[in-house]
Coordinates of C-alpha atoms and ligand atoms in Angstrom, one line a residue:
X970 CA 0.6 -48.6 59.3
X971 CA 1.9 -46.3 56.6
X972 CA 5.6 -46.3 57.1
X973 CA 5.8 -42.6 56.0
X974 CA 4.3 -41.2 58.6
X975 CA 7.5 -42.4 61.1
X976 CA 9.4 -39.5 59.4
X977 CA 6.7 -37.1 58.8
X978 CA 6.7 -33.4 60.1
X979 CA 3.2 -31.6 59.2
X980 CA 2.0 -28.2 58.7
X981 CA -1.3 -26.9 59.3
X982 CA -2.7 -24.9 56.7
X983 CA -5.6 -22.7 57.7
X984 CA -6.7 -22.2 53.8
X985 CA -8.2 -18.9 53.9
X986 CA -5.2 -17.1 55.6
X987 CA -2.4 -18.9 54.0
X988 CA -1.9 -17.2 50.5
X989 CA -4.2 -15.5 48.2
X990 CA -3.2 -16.0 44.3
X991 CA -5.9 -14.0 42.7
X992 CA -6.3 -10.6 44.7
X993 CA -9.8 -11.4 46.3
X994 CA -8.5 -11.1 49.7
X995 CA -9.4 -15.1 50.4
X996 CA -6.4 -17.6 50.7
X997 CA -6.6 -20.4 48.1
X998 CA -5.3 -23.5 47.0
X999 CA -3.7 -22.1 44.0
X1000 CA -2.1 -19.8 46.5
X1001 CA -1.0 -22.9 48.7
X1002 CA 0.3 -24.6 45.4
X1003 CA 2.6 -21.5 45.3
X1004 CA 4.1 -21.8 48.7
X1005 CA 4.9 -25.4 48.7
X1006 CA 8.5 -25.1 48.8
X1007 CA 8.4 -22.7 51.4
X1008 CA 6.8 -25.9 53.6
X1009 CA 9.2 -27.7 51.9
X1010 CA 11.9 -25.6 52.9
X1011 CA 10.8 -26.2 56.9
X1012 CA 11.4 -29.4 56.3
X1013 CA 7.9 -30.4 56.8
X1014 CA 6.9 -33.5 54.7
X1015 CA 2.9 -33.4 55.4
X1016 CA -0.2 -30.6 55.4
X1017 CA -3.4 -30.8 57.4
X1018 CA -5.0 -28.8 55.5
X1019 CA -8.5 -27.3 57.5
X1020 CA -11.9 -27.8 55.3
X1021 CA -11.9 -26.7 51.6
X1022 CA -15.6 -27.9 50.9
X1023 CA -18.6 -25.8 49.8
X1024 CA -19.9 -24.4 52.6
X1025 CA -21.8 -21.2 54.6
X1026 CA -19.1 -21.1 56.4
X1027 CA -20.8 -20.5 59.7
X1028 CA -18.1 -22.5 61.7
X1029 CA -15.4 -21.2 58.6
X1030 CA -16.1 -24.7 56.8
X1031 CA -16.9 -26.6 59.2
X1032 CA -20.1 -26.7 58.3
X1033 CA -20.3 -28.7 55.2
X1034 CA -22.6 -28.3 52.5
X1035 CA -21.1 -30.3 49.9
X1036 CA -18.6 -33.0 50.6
X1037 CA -17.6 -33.3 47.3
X1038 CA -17.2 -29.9 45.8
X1039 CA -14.1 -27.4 46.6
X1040 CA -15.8 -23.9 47.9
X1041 CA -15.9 -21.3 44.9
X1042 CA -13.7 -19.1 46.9
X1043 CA -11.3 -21.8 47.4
X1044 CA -10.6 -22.5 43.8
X1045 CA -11.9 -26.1 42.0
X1046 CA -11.6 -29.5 42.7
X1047 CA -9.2 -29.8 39.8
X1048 CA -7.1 -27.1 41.6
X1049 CA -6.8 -29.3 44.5
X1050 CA -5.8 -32.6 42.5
X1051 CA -3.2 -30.2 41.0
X1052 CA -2.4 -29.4 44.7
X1053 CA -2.0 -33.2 45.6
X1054 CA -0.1 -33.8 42.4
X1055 CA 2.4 -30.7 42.9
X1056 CA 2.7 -31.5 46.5
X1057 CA 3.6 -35.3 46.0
X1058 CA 6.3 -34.6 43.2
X1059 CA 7.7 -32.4 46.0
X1060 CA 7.6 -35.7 48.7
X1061 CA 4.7 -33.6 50.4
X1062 CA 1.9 -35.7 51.6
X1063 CA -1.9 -34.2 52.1
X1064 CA -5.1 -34.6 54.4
X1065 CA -8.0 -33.0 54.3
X1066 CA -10.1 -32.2 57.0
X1067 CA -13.1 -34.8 57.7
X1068 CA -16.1 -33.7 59.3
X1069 CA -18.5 -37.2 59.9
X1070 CA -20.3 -35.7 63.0
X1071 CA -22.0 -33.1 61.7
X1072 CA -23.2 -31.1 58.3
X1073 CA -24.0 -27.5 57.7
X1074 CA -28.3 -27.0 58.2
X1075 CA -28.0 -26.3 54.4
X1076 CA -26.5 -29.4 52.7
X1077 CA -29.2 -31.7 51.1
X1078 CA -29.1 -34.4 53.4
X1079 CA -30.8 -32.2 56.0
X1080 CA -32.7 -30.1 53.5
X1081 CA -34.6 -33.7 52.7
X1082 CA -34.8 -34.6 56.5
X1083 CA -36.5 -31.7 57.4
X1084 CA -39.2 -32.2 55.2
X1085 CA -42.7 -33.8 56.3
X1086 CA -42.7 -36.0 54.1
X1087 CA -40.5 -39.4 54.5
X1088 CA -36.7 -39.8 52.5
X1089 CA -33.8 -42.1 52.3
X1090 CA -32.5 -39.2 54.3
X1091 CA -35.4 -38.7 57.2
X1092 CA -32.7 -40.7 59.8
X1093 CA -29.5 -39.4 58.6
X1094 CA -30.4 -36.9 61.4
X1095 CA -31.1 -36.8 65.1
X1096 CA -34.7 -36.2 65.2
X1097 CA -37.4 -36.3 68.2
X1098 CA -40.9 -37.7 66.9
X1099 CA -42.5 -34.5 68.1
X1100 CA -41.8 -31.0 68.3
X1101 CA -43.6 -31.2 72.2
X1102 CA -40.6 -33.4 72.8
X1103 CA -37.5 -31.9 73.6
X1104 CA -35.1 -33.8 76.2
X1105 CA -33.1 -30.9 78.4
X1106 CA -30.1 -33.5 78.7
X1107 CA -29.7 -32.7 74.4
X1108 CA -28.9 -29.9 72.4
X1109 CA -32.2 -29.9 70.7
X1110 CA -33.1 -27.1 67.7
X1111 CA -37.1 -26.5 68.4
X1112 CA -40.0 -25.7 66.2
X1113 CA -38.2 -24.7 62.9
X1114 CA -39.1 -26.8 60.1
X1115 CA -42.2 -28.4 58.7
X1116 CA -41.2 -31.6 60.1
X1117 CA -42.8 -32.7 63.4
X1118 CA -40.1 -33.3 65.8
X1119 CA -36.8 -31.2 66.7
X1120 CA -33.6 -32.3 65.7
X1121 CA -29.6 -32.7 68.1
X1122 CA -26.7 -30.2 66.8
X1123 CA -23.5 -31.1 67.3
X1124 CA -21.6 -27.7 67.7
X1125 CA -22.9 -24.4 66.2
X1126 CA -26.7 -24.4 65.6
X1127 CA -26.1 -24.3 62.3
X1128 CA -24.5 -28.1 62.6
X1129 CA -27.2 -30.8 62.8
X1130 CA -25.7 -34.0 64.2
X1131 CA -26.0 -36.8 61.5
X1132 CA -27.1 -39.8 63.0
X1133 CA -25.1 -42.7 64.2
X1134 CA -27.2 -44.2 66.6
X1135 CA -27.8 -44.3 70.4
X1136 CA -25.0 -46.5 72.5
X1137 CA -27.5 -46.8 75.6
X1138 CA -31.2 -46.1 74.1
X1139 CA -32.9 -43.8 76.7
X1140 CA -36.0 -43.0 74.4
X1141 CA -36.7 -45.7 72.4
X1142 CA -39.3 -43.9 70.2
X1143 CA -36.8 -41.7 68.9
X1144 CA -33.6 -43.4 69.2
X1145 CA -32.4 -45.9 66.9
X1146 CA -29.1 -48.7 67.7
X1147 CA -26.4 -48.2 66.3
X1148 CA -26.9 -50.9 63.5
X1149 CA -30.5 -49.7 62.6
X1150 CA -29.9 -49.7 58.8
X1151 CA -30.1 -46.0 58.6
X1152 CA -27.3 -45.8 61.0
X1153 CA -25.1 -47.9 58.7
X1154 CA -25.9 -45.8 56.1
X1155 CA -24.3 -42.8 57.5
X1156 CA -21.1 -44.7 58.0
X1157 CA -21.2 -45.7 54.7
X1158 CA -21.8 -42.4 53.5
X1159 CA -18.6 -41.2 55.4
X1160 CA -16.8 -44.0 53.6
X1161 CA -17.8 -43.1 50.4
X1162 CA -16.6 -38.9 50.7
X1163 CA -12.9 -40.9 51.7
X1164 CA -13.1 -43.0 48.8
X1165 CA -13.9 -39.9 46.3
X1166 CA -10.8 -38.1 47.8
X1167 CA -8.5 -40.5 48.0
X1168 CA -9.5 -41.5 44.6
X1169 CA -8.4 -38.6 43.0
X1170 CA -4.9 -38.1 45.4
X1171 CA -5.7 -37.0 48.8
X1172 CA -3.3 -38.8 51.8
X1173 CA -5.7 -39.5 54.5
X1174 CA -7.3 -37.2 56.9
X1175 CA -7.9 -35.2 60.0
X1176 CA -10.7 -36.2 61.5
X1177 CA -13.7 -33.6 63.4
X1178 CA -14.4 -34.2 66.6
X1179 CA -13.8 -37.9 66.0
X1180 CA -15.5 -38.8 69.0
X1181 CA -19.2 -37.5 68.6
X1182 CA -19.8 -39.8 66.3
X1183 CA -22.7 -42.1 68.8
X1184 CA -24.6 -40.6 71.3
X1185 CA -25.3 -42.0 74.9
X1186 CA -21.3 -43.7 74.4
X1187 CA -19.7 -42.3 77.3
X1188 CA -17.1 -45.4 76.9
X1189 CA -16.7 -44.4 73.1
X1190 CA -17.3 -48.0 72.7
X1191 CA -19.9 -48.0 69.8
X1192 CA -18.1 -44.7 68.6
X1193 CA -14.4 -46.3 68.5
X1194 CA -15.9 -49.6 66.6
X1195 CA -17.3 -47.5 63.6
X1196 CA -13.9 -46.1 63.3
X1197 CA -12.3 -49.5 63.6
X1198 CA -14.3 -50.9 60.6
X1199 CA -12.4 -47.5 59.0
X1200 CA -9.3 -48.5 59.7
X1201 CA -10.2 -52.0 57.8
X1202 CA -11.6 -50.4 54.8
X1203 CA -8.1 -47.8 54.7
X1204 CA -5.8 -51.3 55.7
X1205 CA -7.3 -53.0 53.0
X1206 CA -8.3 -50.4 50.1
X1207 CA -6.3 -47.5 50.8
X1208 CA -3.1 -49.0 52.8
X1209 CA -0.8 -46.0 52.5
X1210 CA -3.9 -43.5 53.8
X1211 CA -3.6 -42.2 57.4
X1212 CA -5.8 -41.0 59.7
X1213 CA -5.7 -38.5 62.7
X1214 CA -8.1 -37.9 65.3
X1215 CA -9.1 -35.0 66.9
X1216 CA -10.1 -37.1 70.5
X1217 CA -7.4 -36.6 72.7
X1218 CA -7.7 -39.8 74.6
X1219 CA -4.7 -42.2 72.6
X1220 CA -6.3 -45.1 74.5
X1221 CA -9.5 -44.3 72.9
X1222 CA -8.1 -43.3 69.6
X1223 CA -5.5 -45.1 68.8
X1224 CA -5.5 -48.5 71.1
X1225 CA -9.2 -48.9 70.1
X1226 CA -10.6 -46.8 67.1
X1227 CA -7.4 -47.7 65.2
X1228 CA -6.3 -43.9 64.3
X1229 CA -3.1 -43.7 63.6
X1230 CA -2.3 -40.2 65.2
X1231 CA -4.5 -38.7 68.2
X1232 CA -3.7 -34.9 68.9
X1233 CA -2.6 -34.4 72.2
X1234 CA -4.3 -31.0 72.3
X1235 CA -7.7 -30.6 73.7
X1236 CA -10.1 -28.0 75.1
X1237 CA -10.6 -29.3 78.2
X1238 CA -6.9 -29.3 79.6
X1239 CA -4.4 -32.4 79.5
X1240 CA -0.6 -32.8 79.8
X1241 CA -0.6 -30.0 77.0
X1242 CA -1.6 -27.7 78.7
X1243 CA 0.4 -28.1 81.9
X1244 CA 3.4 -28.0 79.9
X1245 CA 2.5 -25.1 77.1
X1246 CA -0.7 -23.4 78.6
X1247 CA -2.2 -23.6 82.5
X1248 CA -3.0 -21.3 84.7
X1249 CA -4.3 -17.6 84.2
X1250 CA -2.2 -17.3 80.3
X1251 CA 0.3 -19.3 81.2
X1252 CA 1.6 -18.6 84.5
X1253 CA 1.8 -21.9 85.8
X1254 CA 3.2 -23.7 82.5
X1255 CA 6.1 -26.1 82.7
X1256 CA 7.5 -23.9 80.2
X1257 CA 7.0 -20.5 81.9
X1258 CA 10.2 -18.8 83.3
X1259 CA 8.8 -18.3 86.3
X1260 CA 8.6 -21.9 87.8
X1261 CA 5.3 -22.2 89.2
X1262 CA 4.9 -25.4 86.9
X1263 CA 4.1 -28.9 87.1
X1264 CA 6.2 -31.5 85.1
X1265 CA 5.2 -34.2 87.3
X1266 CA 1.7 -33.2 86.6
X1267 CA 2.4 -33.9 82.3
X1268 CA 4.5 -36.7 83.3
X1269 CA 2.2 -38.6 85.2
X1270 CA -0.7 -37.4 82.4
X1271 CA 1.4 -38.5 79.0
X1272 CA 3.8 -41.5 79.7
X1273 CA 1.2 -44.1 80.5
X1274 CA -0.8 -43.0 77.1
X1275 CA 2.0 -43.2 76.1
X1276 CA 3.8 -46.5 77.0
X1277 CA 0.4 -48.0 75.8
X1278 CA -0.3 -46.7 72.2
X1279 CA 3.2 -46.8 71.3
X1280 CA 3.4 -49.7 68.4
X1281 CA -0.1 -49.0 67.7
X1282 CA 0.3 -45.2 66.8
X1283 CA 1.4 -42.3 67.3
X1284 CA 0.4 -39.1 69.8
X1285 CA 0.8 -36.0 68.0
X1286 CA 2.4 -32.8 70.0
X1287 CA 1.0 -29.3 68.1
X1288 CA 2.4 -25.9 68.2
X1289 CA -1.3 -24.2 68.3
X1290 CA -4.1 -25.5 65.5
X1291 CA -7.2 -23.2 64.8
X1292 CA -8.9 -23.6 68.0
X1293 CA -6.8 -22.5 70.5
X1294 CA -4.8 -18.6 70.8
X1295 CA -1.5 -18.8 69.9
X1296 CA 1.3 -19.9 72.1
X1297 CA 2.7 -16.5 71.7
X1298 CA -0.2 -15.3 74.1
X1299 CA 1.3 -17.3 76.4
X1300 CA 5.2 -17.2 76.6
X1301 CA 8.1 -15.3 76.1
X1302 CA 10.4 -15.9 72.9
X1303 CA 13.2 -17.8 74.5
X1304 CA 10.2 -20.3 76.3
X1305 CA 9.0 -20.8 72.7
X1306 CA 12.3 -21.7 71.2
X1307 CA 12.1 -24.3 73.8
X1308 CA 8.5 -25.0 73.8
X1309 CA 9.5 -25.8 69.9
X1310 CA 13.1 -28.0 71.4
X1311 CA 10.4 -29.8 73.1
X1312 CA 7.6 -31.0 70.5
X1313 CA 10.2 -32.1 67.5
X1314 CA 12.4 -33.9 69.4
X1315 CA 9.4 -35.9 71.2
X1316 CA 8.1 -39.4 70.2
X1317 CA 4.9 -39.5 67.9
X1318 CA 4.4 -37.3 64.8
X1319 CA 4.7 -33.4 65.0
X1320 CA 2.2 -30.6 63.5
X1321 CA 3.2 -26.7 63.0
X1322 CA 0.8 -24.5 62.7
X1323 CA 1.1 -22.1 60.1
X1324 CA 2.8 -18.4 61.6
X1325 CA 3.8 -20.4 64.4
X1326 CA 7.3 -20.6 62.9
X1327 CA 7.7 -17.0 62.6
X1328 CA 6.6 -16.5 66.0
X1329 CA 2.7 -14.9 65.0
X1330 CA 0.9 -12.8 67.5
X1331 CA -2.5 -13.8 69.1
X1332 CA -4.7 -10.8 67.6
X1333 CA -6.7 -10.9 70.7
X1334 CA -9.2 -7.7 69.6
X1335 CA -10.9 -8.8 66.5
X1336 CA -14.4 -8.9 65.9
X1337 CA -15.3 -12.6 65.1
X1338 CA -15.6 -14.1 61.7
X1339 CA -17.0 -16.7 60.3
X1340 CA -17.4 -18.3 63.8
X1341 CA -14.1 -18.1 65.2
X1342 CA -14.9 -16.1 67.6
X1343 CA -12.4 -16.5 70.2
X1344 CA -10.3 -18.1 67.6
X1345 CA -10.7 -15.6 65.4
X1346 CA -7.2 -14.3 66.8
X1347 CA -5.2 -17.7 65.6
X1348 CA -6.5 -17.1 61.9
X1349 CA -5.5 -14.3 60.4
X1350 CA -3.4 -14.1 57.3
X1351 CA 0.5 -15.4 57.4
X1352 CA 2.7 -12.9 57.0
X1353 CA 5.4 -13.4 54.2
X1354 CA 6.7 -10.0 53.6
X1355 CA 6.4 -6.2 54.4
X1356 CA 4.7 -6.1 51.0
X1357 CA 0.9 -4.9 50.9
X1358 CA -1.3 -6.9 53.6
X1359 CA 2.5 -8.1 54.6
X1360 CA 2.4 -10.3 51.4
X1361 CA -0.9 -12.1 52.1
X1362 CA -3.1 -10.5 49.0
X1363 CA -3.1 -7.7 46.8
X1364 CA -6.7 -7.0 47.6
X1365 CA -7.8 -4.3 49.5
X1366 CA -9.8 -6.5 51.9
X1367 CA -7.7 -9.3 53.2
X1368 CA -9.9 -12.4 54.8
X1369 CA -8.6 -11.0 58.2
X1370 CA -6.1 -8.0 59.2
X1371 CA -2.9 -8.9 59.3
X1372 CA -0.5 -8.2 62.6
X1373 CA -1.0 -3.7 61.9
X1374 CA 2.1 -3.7 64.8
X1375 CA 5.5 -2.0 62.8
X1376 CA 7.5 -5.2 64.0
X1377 CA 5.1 -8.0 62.8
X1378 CA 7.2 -10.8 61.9
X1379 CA 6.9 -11.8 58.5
X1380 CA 8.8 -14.9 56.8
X1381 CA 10.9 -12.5 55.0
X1382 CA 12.6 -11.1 58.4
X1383 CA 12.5 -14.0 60.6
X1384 CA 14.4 -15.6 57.7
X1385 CA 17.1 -12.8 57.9
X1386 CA 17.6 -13.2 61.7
X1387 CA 19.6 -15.8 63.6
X1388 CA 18.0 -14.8 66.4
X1389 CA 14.9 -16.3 65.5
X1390 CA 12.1 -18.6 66.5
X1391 CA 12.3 -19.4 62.5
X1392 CA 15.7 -20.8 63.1
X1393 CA 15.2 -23.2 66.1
X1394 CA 12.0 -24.6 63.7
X1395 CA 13.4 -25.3 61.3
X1396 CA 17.0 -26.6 63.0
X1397 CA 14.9 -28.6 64.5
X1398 CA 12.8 -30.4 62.2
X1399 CA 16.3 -30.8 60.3
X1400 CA 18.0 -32.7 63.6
X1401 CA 14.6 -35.1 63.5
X1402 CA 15.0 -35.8 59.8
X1403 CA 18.8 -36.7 60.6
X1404 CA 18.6 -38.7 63.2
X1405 CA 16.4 -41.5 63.8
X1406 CA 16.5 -41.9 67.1
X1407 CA 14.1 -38.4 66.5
X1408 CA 11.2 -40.1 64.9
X1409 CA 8.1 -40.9 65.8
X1410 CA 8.5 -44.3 67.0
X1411 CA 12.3 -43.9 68.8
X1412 CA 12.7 -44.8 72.7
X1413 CA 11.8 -42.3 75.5
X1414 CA 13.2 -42.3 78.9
X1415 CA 11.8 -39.4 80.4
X1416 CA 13.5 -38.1 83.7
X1417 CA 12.6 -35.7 85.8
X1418 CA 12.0 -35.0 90.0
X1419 CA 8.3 -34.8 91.4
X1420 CA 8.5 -30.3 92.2
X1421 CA 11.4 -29.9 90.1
X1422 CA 11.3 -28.1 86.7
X1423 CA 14.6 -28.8 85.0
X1424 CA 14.7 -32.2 83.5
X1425 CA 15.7 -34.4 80.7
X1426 CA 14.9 -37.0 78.3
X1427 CA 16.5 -39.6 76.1
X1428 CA 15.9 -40.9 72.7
X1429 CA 18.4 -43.9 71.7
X1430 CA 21.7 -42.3 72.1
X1431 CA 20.6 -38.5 72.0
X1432 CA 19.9 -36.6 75.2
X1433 CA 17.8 -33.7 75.5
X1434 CA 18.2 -31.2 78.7
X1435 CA 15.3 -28.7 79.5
X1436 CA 16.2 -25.4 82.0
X1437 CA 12.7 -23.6 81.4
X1438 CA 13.6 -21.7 84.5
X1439 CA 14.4 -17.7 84.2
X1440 CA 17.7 -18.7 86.7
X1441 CA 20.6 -20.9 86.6
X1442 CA 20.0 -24.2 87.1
X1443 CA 22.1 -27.7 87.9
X1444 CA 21.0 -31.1 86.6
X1445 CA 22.6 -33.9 88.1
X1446 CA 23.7 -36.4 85.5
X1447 CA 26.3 -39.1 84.0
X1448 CA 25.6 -38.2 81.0
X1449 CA 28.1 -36.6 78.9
X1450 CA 28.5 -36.1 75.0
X1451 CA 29.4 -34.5 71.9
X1452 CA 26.6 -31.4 71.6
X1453 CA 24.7 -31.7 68.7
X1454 CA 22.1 -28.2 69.6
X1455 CA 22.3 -25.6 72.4
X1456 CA 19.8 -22.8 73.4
X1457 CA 21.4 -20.4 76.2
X1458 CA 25.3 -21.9 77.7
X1459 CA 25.3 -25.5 79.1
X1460 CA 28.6 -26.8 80.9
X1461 CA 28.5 -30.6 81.6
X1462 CA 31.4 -31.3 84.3
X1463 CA 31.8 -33.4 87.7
X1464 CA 28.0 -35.9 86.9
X1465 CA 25.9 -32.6 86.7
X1466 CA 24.6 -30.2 83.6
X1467 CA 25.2 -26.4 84.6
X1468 CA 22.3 -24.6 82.5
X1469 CA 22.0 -20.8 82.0
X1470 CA 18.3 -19.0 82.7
X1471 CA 16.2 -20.7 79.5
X1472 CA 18.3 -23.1 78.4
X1473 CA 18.6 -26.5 76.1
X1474 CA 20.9 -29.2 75.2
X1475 CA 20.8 -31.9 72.9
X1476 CA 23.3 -33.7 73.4
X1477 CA 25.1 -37.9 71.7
X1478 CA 25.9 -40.1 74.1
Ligands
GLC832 C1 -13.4 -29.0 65.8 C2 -12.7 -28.0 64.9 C3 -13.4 -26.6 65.1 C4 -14.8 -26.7 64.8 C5 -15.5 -27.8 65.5 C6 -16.9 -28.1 64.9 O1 -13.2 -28.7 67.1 O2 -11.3 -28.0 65.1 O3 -12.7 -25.6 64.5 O4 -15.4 -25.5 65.1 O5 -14.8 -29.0 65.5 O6 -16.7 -28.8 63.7
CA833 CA1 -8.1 -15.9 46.5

């Protein structure tokens, strides 16, 4: 286990919206090279940084075409060894964003496989031996290429799954086990894009969809064992490398595929979203003023994951990432200052999405691009400044709009104001390098009443107290202690924590 990653904050870097260093409206690395002491300066020590490879971008890189080749737009691979270099004379570790389950329907790989005639690369692909045969229980692409049969996506049309192998085999003439040869070979291949990267600097990775990886696996069983023989390549080649998963299921991830992280962020709705996100835009969130939500409900969902990963990895809390609309959508400021209290002082390792420190709108009208779609809204260009395109590019036709409202925040202004959601980040992320009861693998003692929305937790000898409530509330307690943070006026007196409308509390006991 890489010890760094006990003390590690990270920042998401969305790399086409972050900074553009050469005026063509696109974010770049160069551009990201620029702004690493503003990560610095929040006191993050990591980036996730989203896909950089050549690409169509029909899923906005996610759809790979070259593995090995930084996208023209994106700068060069040189450029991003610089990155790694500059970053880690700064103490700022890097992953890149791997996507095994699926390639773009342009990378040569499927360009070969869609051929009649027979490759090395005719099974690195899901493909049915004829195009009559088309399974309704699959995601099946019909009748578009010279080859007789029709081939499984994995996402977007445009992403053909690569092939992995079957778990349970349901048509044998098509399917192949997981250790048909061909299968390995995929793996391998996998191995081999982390071995190039690592080579030449990169920290380890964010992993796509880490859990598409073999079909018919509702268990994840076959799935979690290629990613364990991962883990033993990284353990014994690349020891310091980490890995996170986007799975969403610690047991899974961590306990048996050996990531290090999992997000605890999914699609589907988990503990996250009780706390951050249920209900029709947040109306019944834990963190909602209006206390129509559930702790019990995240309780009951995120201390058995866990009580059992702990020691084997970590579960990683998120502001937002790419996927989802921005928090802002769905709570006031004060409920975000505490939303923020919440995720750095939790176990596990914390991410930030870039804007989400300076409190970034959803941009809920756009027309989509690049595949976002819904998500479109969560990837337009950070805002620095009240310069041109608020600081973003000095081209006339930024990646996306930036926030057009005459009170956008921008780094420059939420810097200036000690009002800000700026200033409880980045306090925050301070109090968790300070302390190490903070980090990711301190105690938790997580308190609360089944109904009841106020409630506390404790780390080692710091107490944290959570009114999320829009009215005064009382927490009954022995606790008492020097304060070390407060959001909103907190009296402790007489066993019991008087907390104003939307409060916190750290406090050393
Ligand atoms: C993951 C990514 C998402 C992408 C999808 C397909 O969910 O976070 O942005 O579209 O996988 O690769
Ligand atoms: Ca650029």
């Amino acid at each position: 286990m890489p010890k760094w990653l006990n003390d590690a904050v990270f920042y998401e870097i969305y790399p086409q919206s972050f900074y553009d260093s050469n005026g063509d409206g696109i974010g770049d690395i160069n551009g990201i090279t620029e702004k690493l002491d503003y990560v610095k300066g929040l006191g993050c020590n990591a980036i996730w940084l989203n896909p950089v490879y050549d690409s169509p971008f029909m899923d906005a890189g996610y759809d790979v075409r070259n593995y090995k080749q930084v996208a023209a737009r994106y700068g060069t691979n040189e450029d991003l060894v610089n990155l790694f270099n500059e970053a880690h004379k700064k103490g700022i570790k890097i992953l890149l964003d791997l996507v095994p389950g699926h390639t773009s329907d342009t990378h040569p790989w499927f360009i070969e496989a869609k051929k009649a005639a027979k490759s090395e690369y005719s099974n690195r692909y899901i493909f049915t031996k004829s195009v009559w045969d088309a399974p309704p229980e699959y995601r099946m692409m019909c009748g578009i290429c010279e080859r007789n049969g029709n081939y499984m996506v994995n996402y977007f049309s445009s992403q053909p799954a690569l092939n992995y192998g079957f778990y349970n085999i349901t048509h044998p003439e098509w399917q192949l086990p997981c250790d048909h040869p061909d299968c390995l070979a995929t793996v391998e291949a996998i191995k081999d894009i982390m071995r190039f990267w690592l080579d030449k600097g990169a920290d380890g990775f964010r992993v796509d969809m880490a859990d598409s990886l073999v079909k018919n696996d509702d268990e994840k069983i076959a799935t979690a064992k290629i990613w364990r023989g991962v883990r033993d390549m990284l353990d014994a080649e690349y020891p310091e490398a980490a890995m996170v998963s986007e799975w969403c299921s610690p047991d899974r991830a961590i306990v048996n595929a050996g990531f290090h992280m999992d997000f605890y962020l999914d699609h589907q709705g988990n503990g996250y979203n009780t706390l951050f996100r249920s209900g029709e835009w947040g109306d019944k969130a834990v963190f909602n003023p209006n206390g129509k939500g559930n702790v019990k409900a995240f309780a009951d969902e995120y201390l058995p994951a866990y009580e059992r990963s702990k020691g084997c990895g970590y579960i990683s809390f998120m502001t937002n990432n790419h996927d989802m609309p921005r928090v802002t959508a769905y709570l006031d400021k004060q409920a975000i200052k505490l939303v923020n209290a919440f995720i750095f002082t939790m176990p596990g390792v914390p991410f930030l999405y870039y804007g989400d420190e300076i409190g970034m709108r959803y941009q809920s009208d756009l027309v989509s691009k690049e595949g976002g779609f819904s998500r479109t809204g969560s990837r337009t260009p950070m805002q620095w400044n009240s310069g041109k395109n608020l600081g973003f590019s000095t081209g006339d036709e930024p990646y996306l709009p930036v926030d057009k409202n005459s009170d956008a925040p921008t780094v420059e202004n939420q810097q200036n104001d000690e009002d800000s959601i700026y200033k409880v980040v980045t306090d925050m992320i301070s109090l968790r390098h300070k302390y190490d009861d903070l980090k990711g693998n301190g105690e938790l003692e997580f308190v609360y009443e089944d109904g009841k929305i106020p409630f506390f937790y404790k780390r080692g000898n710091l107490v944290m107290f959570f009114n999320p409530l829009g009215k005064e509330s009382v927490i009954n307690t022995n606790y008492n202690g020097e304060k070390i943070y407060e959001l909103g006026c907190t009296e402790f007196s007489d066993g019991k924590v008087k907390m104003a409308p939307q409060s916190f509390v750290m406090i050393k006991v």
